[in-house]
mmCIF file of C-alpha atoms in Angstrom:
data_model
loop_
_atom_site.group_PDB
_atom_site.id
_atom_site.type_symbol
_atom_site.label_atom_id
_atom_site.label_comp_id
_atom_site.label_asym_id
_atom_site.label_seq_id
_atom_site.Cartn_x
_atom_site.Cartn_y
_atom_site.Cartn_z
ATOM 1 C CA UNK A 1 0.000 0.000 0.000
ATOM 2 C CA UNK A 2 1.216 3.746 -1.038
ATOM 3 C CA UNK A 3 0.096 6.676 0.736
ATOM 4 C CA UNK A 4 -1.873 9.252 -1.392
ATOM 5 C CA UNK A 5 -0.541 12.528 0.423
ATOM 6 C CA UNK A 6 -0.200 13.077 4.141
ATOM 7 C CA UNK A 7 0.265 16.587 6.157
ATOM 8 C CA UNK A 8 0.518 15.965 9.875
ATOM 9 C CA UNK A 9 4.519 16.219 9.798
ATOM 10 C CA UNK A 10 4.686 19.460 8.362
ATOM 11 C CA UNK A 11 4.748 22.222 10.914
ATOM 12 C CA UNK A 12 1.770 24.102 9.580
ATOM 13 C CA UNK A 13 -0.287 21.382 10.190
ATOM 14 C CA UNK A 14 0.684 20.590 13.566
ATOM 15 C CA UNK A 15 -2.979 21.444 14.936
ATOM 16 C CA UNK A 16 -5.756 19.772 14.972
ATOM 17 C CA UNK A 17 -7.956 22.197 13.414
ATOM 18 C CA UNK A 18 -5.565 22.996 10.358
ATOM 19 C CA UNK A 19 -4.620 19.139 9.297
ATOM 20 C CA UNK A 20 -8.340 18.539 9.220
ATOM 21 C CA UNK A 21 -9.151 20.810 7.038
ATOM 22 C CA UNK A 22 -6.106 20.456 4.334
ATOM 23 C CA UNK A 23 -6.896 16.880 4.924
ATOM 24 C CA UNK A 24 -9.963 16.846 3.588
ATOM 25 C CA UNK A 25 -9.365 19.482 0.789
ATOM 26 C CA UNK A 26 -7.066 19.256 -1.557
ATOM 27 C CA UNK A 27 -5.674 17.888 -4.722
ATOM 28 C CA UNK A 28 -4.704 14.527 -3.953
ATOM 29 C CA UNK A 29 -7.944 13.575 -2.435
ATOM 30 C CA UNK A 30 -9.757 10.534 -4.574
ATOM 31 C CA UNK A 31 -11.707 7.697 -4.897
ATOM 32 C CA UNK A 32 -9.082 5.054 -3.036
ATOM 33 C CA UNK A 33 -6.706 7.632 -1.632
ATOM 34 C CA UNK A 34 -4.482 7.008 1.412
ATOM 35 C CA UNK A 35 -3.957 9.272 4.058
ATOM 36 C CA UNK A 36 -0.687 8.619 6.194
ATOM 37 C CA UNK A 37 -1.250 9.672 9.552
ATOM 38 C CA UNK A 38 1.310 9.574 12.770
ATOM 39 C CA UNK A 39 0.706 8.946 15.990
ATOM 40 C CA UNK A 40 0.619 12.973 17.190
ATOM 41 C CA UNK A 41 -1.567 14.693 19.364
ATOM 42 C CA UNK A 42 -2.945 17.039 16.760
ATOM 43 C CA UNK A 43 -3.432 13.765 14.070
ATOM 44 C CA UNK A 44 -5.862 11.885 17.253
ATOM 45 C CA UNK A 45 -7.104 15.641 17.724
ATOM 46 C CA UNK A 46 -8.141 16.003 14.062
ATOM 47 C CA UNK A 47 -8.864 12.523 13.561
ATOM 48 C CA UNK A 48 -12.901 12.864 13.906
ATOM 49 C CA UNK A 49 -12.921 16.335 12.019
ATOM 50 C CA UNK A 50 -11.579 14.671 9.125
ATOM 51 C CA UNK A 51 -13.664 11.820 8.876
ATOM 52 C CA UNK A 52 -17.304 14.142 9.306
ATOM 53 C CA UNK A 53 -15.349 15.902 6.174
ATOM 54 C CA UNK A 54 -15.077 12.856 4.062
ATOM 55 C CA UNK A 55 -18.198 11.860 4.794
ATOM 56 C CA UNK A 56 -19.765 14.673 3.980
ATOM 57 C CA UNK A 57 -17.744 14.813 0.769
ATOM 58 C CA UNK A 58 -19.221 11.581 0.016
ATOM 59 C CA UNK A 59 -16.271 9.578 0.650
ATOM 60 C CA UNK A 60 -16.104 6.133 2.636
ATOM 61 C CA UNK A 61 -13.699 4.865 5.131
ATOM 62 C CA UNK A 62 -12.652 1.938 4.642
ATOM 63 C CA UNK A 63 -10.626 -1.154 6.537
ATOM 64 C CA UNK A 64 -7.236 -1.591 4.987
ATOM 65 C CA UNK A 65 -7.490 -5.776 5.468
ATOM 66 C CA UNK A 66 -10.467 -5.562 3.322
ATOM 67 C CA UNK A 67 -8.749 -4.726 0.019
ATOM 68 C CA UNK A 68 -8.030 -6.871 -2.808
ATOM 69 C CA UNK A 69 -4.569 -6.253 -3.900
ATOM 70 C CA UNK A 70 -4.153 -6.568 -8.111
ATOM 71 C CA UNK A 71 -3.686 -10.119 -7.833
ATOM 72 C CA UNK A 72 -7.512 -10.579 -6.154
ATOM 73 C CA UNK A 73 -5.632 -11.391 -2.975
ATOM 74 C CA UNK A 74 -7.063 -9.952 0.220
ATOM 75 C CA UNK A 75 -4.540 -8.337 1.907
ATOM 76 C CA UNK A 76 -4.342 -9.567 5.949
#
Protein backbone atom coordinates (compact mmCIF):
# COMPACT_ATOMS: atom_id res chain seq x y z
CA UNK A 1 0.00 0.00 0.00
CA UNK A 2 1.22 3.75 -1.04
CA UNK A 3 0.10 6.68 0.74
CA UNK A 4 -1.87 9.25 -1.39
CA UNK A 5 -0.54 12.53 0.42
CA UNK A 6 -0.20 13.08 4.14
CA UNK A 7 0.27 16.59 6.16
CA UNK A 8 0.52 15.97 9.87
CA UNK A 9 4.52 16.22 9.80
CA UNK A 10 4.69 19.46 8.36
CA UNK A 11 4.75 22.22 10.91
CA UNK A 12 1.77 24.10 9.58
CA UNK A 13 -0.29 21.38 10.19
CA UNK A 14 0.68 20.59 13.57
CA UNK A 15 -2.98 21.44 14.94
CA UNK A 16 -5.76 19.77 14.97
CA UNK A 17 -7.96 22.20 13.41
CA UNK A 18 -5.57 23.00 10.36
CA UNK A 19 -4.62 19.14 9.30
CA UNK A 20 -8.34 18.54 9.22
CA UNK A 21 -9.15 20.81 7.04
CA UNK A 22 -6.11 20.46 4.33
CA UNK A 23 -6.90 16.88 4.92
CA UNK A 24 -9.96 16.85 3.59
CA UNK A 25 -9.37 19.48 0.79
CA UNK A 26 -7.07 19.26 -1.56
CA UNK A 27 -5.67 17.89 -4.72
CA UNK A 28 -4.70 14.53 -3.95
CA UNK A 29 -7.94 13.57 -2.44
CA UNK A 30 -9.76 10.53 -4.57
CA UNK A 31 -11.71 7.70 -4.90
CA UNK A 32 -9.08 5.05 -3.04
CA UNK A 33 -6.71 7.63 -1.63
CA UNK A 34 -4.48 7.01 1.41
CA UNK A 35 -3.96 9.27 4.06
CA UNK A 36 -0.69 8.62 6.19
CA UNK A 37 -1.25 9.67 9.55
CA UNK A 38 1.31 9.57 12.77
CA UNK A 39 0.71 8.95 15.99
CA UNK A 40 0.62 12.97 17.19
CA UNK A 41 -1.57 14.69 19.36
CA UNK A 42 -2.94 17.04 16.76
CA UNK A 43 -3.43 13.77 14.07
CA UNK A 44 -5.86 11.89 17.25
CA UNK A 45 -7.10 15.64 17.72
CA UNK A 46 -8.14 16.00 14.06
CA UNK A 47 -8.86 12.52 13.56
CA UNK A 48 -12.90 12.86 13.91
CA UNK A 49 -12.92 16.34 12.02
CA UNK A 50 -11.58 14.67 9.12
CA UNK A 51 -13.66 11.82 8.88
CA UNK A 52 -17.30 14.14 9.31
CA UNK A 53 -15.35 15.90 6.17
CA UNK A 54 -15.08 12.86 4.06
CA UNK A 55 -18.20 11.86 4.79
CA UNK A 56 -19.77 14.67 3.98
CA UNK A 57 -17.74 14.81 0.77
CA UNK A 58 -19.22 11.58 0.02
CA UNK A 59 -16.27 9.58 0.65
CA UNK A 60 -16.10 6.13 2.64
CA UNK A 61 -13.70 4.86 5.13
CA UNK A 62 -12.65 1.94 4.64
CA UNK A 63 -10.63 -1.15 6.54
CA UNK A 64 -7.24 -1.59 4.99
CA UNK A 65 -7.49 -5.78 5.47
CA UNK A 66 -10.47 -5.56 3.32
CA UNK A 67 -8.75 -4.73 0.02
CA UNK A 68 -8.03 -6.87 -2.81
CA UNK A 69 -4.57 -6.25 -3.90
CA UNK A 70 -4.15 -6.57 -8.11
CA UNK A 71 -3.69 -10.12 -7.83
CA UNK A 72 -7.51 -10.58 -6.15
CA UNK A 73 -5.63 -11.39 -2.97
CA UNK A 74 -7.06 -9.95 0.22
CA UNK A 75 -4.54 -8.34 1.91
CA UNK A 76 -4.34 -9.57 5.95
Amino acid sequence: MTWSYGYDWMEDYQDATALAQISVENDYLRNGANILMHDRVWTYGALGQMIDGLRENGYHIVDPKIIKARNNIIME
